Amino acid sequence: MDGKTAAVTLKNITKTFGSTVANDKVSLEINKGEILSLLGENGSGKTTLMNMLSGIYFPDEGQIFINGKEEVIRSPKDAFDLGIGMVHQHFKLIDVLTATENIILGLKGKLNIKAATKKIQEICDKYGFEIDPNQKIYDMTVSQKQTVEIVKVLYRGADILILDEPTAVLTPQETEKLFAVLRKMRDDGKAIVIITHKMHEVESLSDRVAVLRKGAYVGDMVTKETNVTEMTNMMVGRSVTLNIERPDPVDPKPRIEVKNLTVRNEEGVVKLEDVSFTANSGEILGIAGISGCGQKELLEAIAGLQVTESGHVYYIEDNGEKEELLGKDPLAIAEMGVTLSFVPEDRLGMGLLGNMDLTDNMLLRSFRKGHSLFTDKKEPKHLAEKVVDDLEVVTPSISTPVRKLSGGNVQKVLVGREIAAAPKVLLTAYAVRGLDINSSYAIYDLINQQKKEGVAVIFVGEDLDVLLELSDRILVLCGGKVNGILDGRTADKNEVGMLMTRMGGTQDNA
Amino acid sequence: MFGFLMNFIPRAVVQGIPLLYGSTGEIITQKSGNLNLGIPGVMYVGAISGVIGAFFYENSGAAINPFLAVLIPLLCCLIGSLLMGLLYCFLTVSLRANQNVTGLALTTFGVGFGNFFGGSLIKLVNSDVPSIALSTTSSYFSKSLPFASKLGGFGKIFFSYSFLAYLAIIIAFVASYVLNRTRAGLHLRAVGENPNTADAAGINVTKYKYVATCVGCMIAGLGGLYYVMDYACGVWSNDAFGDRGWLAIALVIFTIWRPNLSVLASFLFGGLYILYLYIPTGMDHMEYQEIYKMIPYVVTLVVLVITSMRSKRENQPPASLGLPYFREER
């Protein structure tokens, strides 16, 4: 292929978990000096395939050739020895240790921190990483942690690098920096595989794309010769339209008014400082910001789950009557029509109970209704069936414990339940986190429907491109402060990116 | 005042040595993520194993060789506490049983084991008092440095102790060095903080947990042996060891998981433990003594409150302390 040599060749790799076939006779080549994007919907087997390369899983059938020689990879150590390194979606770092200690963890020989630090510095200088080897992990930002992971892989002499959704938690600027490093490593002759759901990143970074669908290998394309629609169609297996609608808001009225809201967390750190804005009915207010900049606290304050220090949150009725929400208990706020669907990093952490089945999780919203001593299971059961039908939730039955569903389906259940409560205000955070492109669009559609029905939607998102396409207005949070409220139709990505990282930006209300 | 200190400090140190053994052992164990609440039981087993060994050697009728008189109880003690450690590991690491329940069970078991065999030995010698005296063995164990008495007060404070006391201090410093300065220590800390990450880095989590817990138990067991052979002058009586095992666990928190700090802290606790003897109460108010006996526990409670105010991440317990590890559960 273009005279390139294959660093890794996978031949007829099959892996099953119980009765589920995660990978079905996958054959794939990864070339030296090339960045390969591995595409596929959620559950199409991308991560499983790469985990077999990095020694976490062992294939049931098939062969792996590294640099032309057949190899057996039984453990992460075997993979390291063959020069394969993987940066996992969830970092594998130990918080109380320094970067250096984390990087040399598991290696043999006498402990020599100084020599290790020097070698790490050399790697950093070569590729342009900026980390302090003596810094503790808990002091680091997400992007620094990721850098440590990459350096860890390079320190062990890897020349085949696998990155699983590396940009999910980075700002556009940090992403650019990472890509610059990856390109440098490619030019250095390393083979790089990147798994991502963000199509524009695939286009800007990779040389070739390989597509998996339902565990089977569909084909590969040179990135330059293809486009997003073609790639998506290949992933999904039928043609899909990739347009996020943005209907004009109909008769927007102020619904939620937040005034000078300040929130401190338990340790006394200011999480929100003097935040003021208005959310209108029939409108989507997007909230952009690096994760941990107060998004969670803001939504929880509105939903009555967060202790606030000062400020006001008003709920405004259609007739203009204002009602203070702070100080009300969450149940009363929920009954007024404010619903919160927050998808935390571990997905099940808030909103759903993993060990309960779909029906019982629906019941969580309605068990207080009725006067009988016993709970009414009929309604929730219908609702569960409806959500499964409407949102195409893949589940064996509605009496399956939620934790057994895949991440995307769990999210559909959560969002579906919150929307079914016919809210006046829908608060949603990271609703599409980790979802593939097709499911994501299903969720955007749902949110747009709510908007058309006159719901005030506050949408906290990670993907700036989506925020820019979906939101009517975008509020940018940075370190707990409002750095600007922009018009979603005219704002540009760089501008939002700058506001996300610069402290104390000017506030120009659109 | 000087005279009081001259008298008090050596006694505090002697009281502190069993606590130092116990806490060093427990720190090593906890660094691997195992919360071994069985330490009081392990110390009992260590003590009675040593006593059993010494008892049969003394009563074998052979001429007592000083070297063997020390070695036999020492080996018996180490083997007894090692078995306790293996039992704990098998239950919590291999079978993933609840660590708290297992630990508490081992403590109950260990105390009962000690009292049962202690009682049996007492029956064997048909003694009038409910105790066994192993004075010959004890005399070898409590040998102090010969020049200590010639150095006056200085000698009394620093050189008047037996070899097991110095061994405790050496073990504590070595443990500190190993934990913080060697690769094995780094790996052990990684296992206790985040076994998933350690596993992915190619560290054998099960092996580290087993070795750390067993070594920890053996060290703790020596504390029991020191108590019987040196502090109690070779006299075993049931339940005499008291609640020193729990104090050793309290010390682990007090010293924020640092064996080198534990050296001084154990002497402090030793002092607090016997402080009630030095506070004059008068014969009319013996009940106050009981209140003064609470001092070490009150101090521990205060320390718990202070350390829970989350000052620094390094001072927190190992993150996965008390949790079982199972690779496939991600």
CSV table of N, CA, C and O in Angstrom, one decimal, chain A residues 56 76 80 91-97 101-102 104-112 136 138 152 156 267, chain B residues 177 180-183 186-187 189-191 193-194 196-203 310 312-314 327 330:
chain,number,residue,atom,x,y,z
A,56,ILE,N,-5.1,-6.9,26.7
A,56,ILE,CA,-6.1,-7.0,27.7
A,56,ILE,C,-7.0,-8.2,27.5
A,56,ILE,O,-7.4,-8.9,28.4
A,76,PRO,N,-0.6,-7.2,28.9
A,76,PRO,CA,-0.1,-5.9,28.6
A,76,PRO,C,1.4,-5.9,28.5
A,76,PRO,O,2.0,-5.2,27.7
A,80,PHE,N,3.8,-4.5,25.5
A,80,PHE,CA,4.8,-3.5,25.6
A,80,PHE,C,6.1,-4.0,25.0
A,80,PHE,O,6.8,-3.3,24.3
A,91,PHE,N,-8.1,7.0,32.0
A,91,PHE,CA,-6.7,6.9,32.2
A,91,PHE,C,-6.3,5.9,33.3
A,91,PHE,O,-7.0,5.8,34.3
A,92,LYS,N,-5.2,5.3,33.1
A,92,LYS,CA,-4.8,4.3,34.1
A,92,LYS,C,-3.6,5.0,34.8
A,92,LYS,O,-2.4,4.7,34.5
A,93,LEU,N,-3.9,5.9,35.7
A,93,LEU,CA,-2.8,6.6,36.4
A,93,LEU,C,-3.1,6.6,37.9
A,93,LEU,O,-4.3,6.4,38.3
A,94,ILE,N,-2.1,6.7,38.7
A,94,ILE,CA,-2.3,6.7,40.2
A,94,ILE,C,-2.1,8.1,40.7
A,94,ILE,O,-1.1,8.7,40.6
A,95,ASP,N,-3.2,8.6,41.3
A,95,ASP,CA,-3.3,10.0,41.6
A,95,ASP,C,-2.2,10.6,42.5
A,95,ASP,O,-1.7,11.7,42.4
A,96,VAL,N,-1.8,9.8,43.5
A,96,VAL,CA,-0.9,10.3,44.5
A,96,VAL,C,0.6,10.2,44.1
A,96,VAL,O,1.4,10.6,44.9
A,97,LEU,N,0.8,9.6,43.0
A,97,LEU,CA,2.2,9.4,42.5
A,97,LEU,C,2.5,10.5,41.5
A,97,LEU,O,1.6,11.2,40.9
A,101,GLU,N,6.8,8.6,38.5
A,101,GLU,CA,6.5,7.3,39.1
A,101,GLU,C,5.5,6.6,38.4
A,101,GLU,O,5.6,5.3,38.3
A,102,ASN,N,4.5,7.3,37.8
A,102,ASN,CA,3.5,6.6,37.0
A,102,ASN,C,4.1,6.0,35.8
A,102,ASN,O,3.7,4.9,35.3
A,104,ILE,N,7.1,5.0,35.1
A,104,ILE,CA,8.0,3.8,35.3
A,104,ILE,C,7.4,2.7,36.0
A,104,ILE,O,8.0,1.6,36.3
A,105,LEU,N,6.1,2.8,36.4
A,105,LEU,CA,5.4,1.8,37.1
A,105,LEU,C,5.4,0.5,36.4
A,105,LEU,O,5.1,0.4,35.2
A,106,GLY,N,5.8,-0.6,37.1
A,106,GLY,CA,5.7,-1.9,36.5
A,106,GLY,C,7.0,-2.3,35.8
A,106,GLY,O,7.1,-3.5,35.4
A,107,LEU,N,7.9,-1.4,35.7
A,107,LEU,CA,9.2,-1.8,35.0
A,107,LEU,C,10.1,-2.4,36.0
A,107,LEU,O,9.9,-2.3,37.2
A,108,LYS,N,11.1,-3.1,35.5
A,108,LYS,CA,12.0,-3.9,36.4
A,108,LYS,C,13.3,-3.0,36.6
A,108,LYS,O,13.5,-2.0,36.0
A,109,GLY,N,14.2,-3.6,37.4
A,109,GLY,CA,15.5,-2.9,37.6
A,109,GLY,C,15.5,-2.1,38.9
A,109,GLY,O,14.5,-1.9,39.5
A,110,LYS,N,16.7,-1.5,39.1
A,110,LYS,CA,16.8,-0.6,40.3
A,110,LYS,C,16.0,0.7,40.1
A,110,LYS,O,16.0,1.2,39.0
A,111,LEU,N,15.5,1.2,41.2
A,111,LEU,CA,14.7,2.4,41.0
A,111,LEU,C,15.6,3.6,41.0
A,111,LEU,O,16.4,3.8,41.9
A,112,ASN,N,15.6,4.3,39.9
A,112,ASN,CA,16.4,5.5,39.7
A,112,ASN,C,15.6,6.6,39.2
A,112,ASN,O,15.5,6.8,38.0
A,136,LYS,N,2.5,15.9,40.8
A,136,LYS,CA,1.6,14.8,41.2
A,136,LYS,C,0.4,14.8,40.2
A,136,LYS,O,0.0,15.8,39.8
A,138,TYR,N,-2.8,14.2,40.7
A,138,TYR,CA,-4.0,14.9,41.1
A,138,TYR,C,-4.0,16.4,40.9
A,138,TYR,O,-5.0,17.1,41.0
A,152,LYS,N,4.2,7.7,28.8
A,152,LYS,CA,4.3,6.4,29.4
A,152,LYS,C,4.5,5.3,28.3
A,152,LYS,O,5.4,4.5,28.4
A,156,ARG,N,8.3,3.3,27.2
A,156,ARG,CA,8.5,1.9,27.0
A,156,ARG,C,8.9,1.5,25.6
A,156,ARG,O,8.9,0.4,25.2
A,267,GLU,N,-14.9,21.9,49.8
A,267,GLU,CA,-13.6,22.3,50.3
A,267,GLU,C,-13.5,23.9,50.3
A,267,GLU,O,-12.4,24.4,50.5
B,177,TYR,N,12.0,2.9,54.2
B,177,TYR,CA,12.9,3.0,53.0
B,177,TYR,C,12.4,2.2,51.9
B,177,TYR,O,12.3,2.7,50.7
B,180,ASN,N,9.3,3.8,50.2
B,180,ASN,CA,9.4,5.1,49.5
B,180,ASN,C,10.6,5.2,48.5
B,180,ASN,O,10.6,6.1,47.7
B,181,ARG,N,11.5,4.3,48.6
B,181,ARG,CA,12.7,4.4,47.8
B,181,ARG,C,13.0,3.3,46.9
B,181,ARG,O,13.9,3.3,46.1
B,182,THR,N,12.2,2.2,46.9
B,182,THR,CA,12.5,1.1,46.0
B,182,THR,C,11.4,0.8,45.1
B,182,THR,O,10.2,1.3,45.3
B,183,ARG,N,11.7,0.1,44.1
B,183,ARG,CA,10.7,-0.3,43.1
B,183,ARG,C,9.6,-1.1,43.6
B,183,ARG,O,8.4,-1.0,43.4
B,186,LEU,N,7.3,1.1,45.4
B,186,LEU,CA,6.4,1.9,44.5
B,186,LEU,C,5.3,1.0,44.0
B,186,LEU,O,4.1,1.4,43.9
B,187,HIS,N,5.7,-0.2,43.6
B,187,HIS,CA,4.6,-1.1,43.1
B,187,HIS,C,3.6,-1.5,44.2
B,187,HIS,O,2.4,-1.5,43.9
B,189,ARG,N,2.7,0.4,46.7
B,189,ARG,CA,1.8,1.6,46.9
B,189,ARG,C,0.8,1.7,45.7
B,189,ARG,O,-0.4,2.0,45.9
B,190,ALA,N,1.3,1.4,44.5
B,190,ALA,CA,0.4,1.4,43.3
B,190,ALA,C,-0.7,0.4,43.5
B,190,ALA,O,-1.9,0.7,43.2
B,191,VAL,N,-0.4,-0.8,44.0
B,191,VAL,CA,-1.4,-1.8,44.2
B,191,VAL,C,-2.5,-1.4,45.2
B,191,VAL,O,-3.7,-1.5,45.0
B,193,GLU,N,-3.2,1.7,46.0
B,193,GLU,CA,-4.0,2.9,45.5
B,193,GLU,C,-5.0,2.5,44.4
B,193,GLU,O,-6.1,2.9,44.4
B,194,ASN,N,-4.5,1.8,43.4
B,194,ASN,CA,-5.4,1.5,42.3
B,194,ASN,C,-4.9,0.2,41.6
B,194,ASN,O,-4.1,0.2,40.7
B,196,ASN,N,-6.3,-1.8,39.6
B,196,ASN,CA,-6.5,-1.9,38.2
B,196,ASN,C,-5.4,-1.4,37.3
B,196,ASN,O,-4.9,-2.0,36.4
B,197,THR,N,-4.9,-0.2,37.7
B,197,THR,CA,-3.8,0.5,37.0
B,197,THR,C,-2.5,-0.4,37.2
B,197,THR,O,-1.8,-0.6,36.2
B,198,ALA,N,-2.3,-0.8,38.4
B,198,ALA,CA,-1.1,-1.6,38.7
B,198,ALA,C,-1.1,-2.9,37.8
B,198,ALA,O,-0.1,-3.3,37.2
B,199,ASP,N,-2.3,-3.5,37.7
B,199,ASP,CA,-2.4,-4.7,36.9
B,199,ASP,C,-2.1,-4.4,35.5
B,199,ASP,O,-1.3,-5.2,34.8
B,200,ALA,N,-2.6,-3.3,35.0
B,200,ALA,CA,-2.4,-3.0,33.6
B,200,ALA,C,-0.9,-2.7,33.3
B,200,ALA,O,-0.4,-2.8,32.2
B,201,ALA,N,-0.2,-2.2,34.4
B,201,ALA,CA,1.2,-1.9,34.2
B,201,ALA,C,2.1,-3.2,34.4
B,201,ALA,O,3.3,-3.1,34.4
B,202,GLY,N,1.4,-4.3,34.5
B,202,GLY,CA,2.2,-5.6,34.6
B,202,GLY,C,2.6,-6.0,36.0
B,202,GLY,O,3.5,-6.8,36.1
B,203,ILE,N,2.0,-5.4,37.0
B,203,ILE,CA,2.4,-5.8,38.4
B,203,ILE,C,1.4,-6.9,38.8
B,203,ILE,O,0.2,-6.8,38.6
B,310,ARG,N,-9.1,16.3,55.6
B,310,ARG,CA,-8.5,16.3,54.2
B,310,ARG,C,-7.5,17.4,53.9
B,310,ARG,O,-7.9,18.4,53.2
B,312,LYS,N,-4.1,17.0,52.9
B,312,LYS,CA,-3.3,16.7,51.7
B,312,LYS,C,-3.6,15.3,51.2
B,312,LYS,O,-3.9,14.4,52.0
B,313,ARG,N,-3.5,15.1,49.9
B,313,ARG,CA,-3.9,13.8,49.4
B,313,ARG,C,-2.9,12.7,49.8
B,313,ARG,O,-3.3,11.6,50.0
B,314,GLU,N,-1.7,13.1,50.1
B,314,GLU,CA,-0.7,12.1,50.5
B,314,GLU,C,-1.0,11.5,51.8
B,314,GLU,O,-0.6,10.4,52.2
B,327,ARG,N,-10.1,-8.7,38.5
B,327,ARG,CA,-9.6,-8.1,37.2
B,327,ARG,C,-10.8,-7.8,36.3
B,327,ARG,O,-10.9,-6.8,35.7
B,330,ARG,N,-14.5,-4.3,35.7
B,330,ARG,CA,-13.9,-3.0,35.3
B,330,ARG,C,-14.9,-1.9,35.5
B,330,ARG,O,-16.0,-2.0,35.5
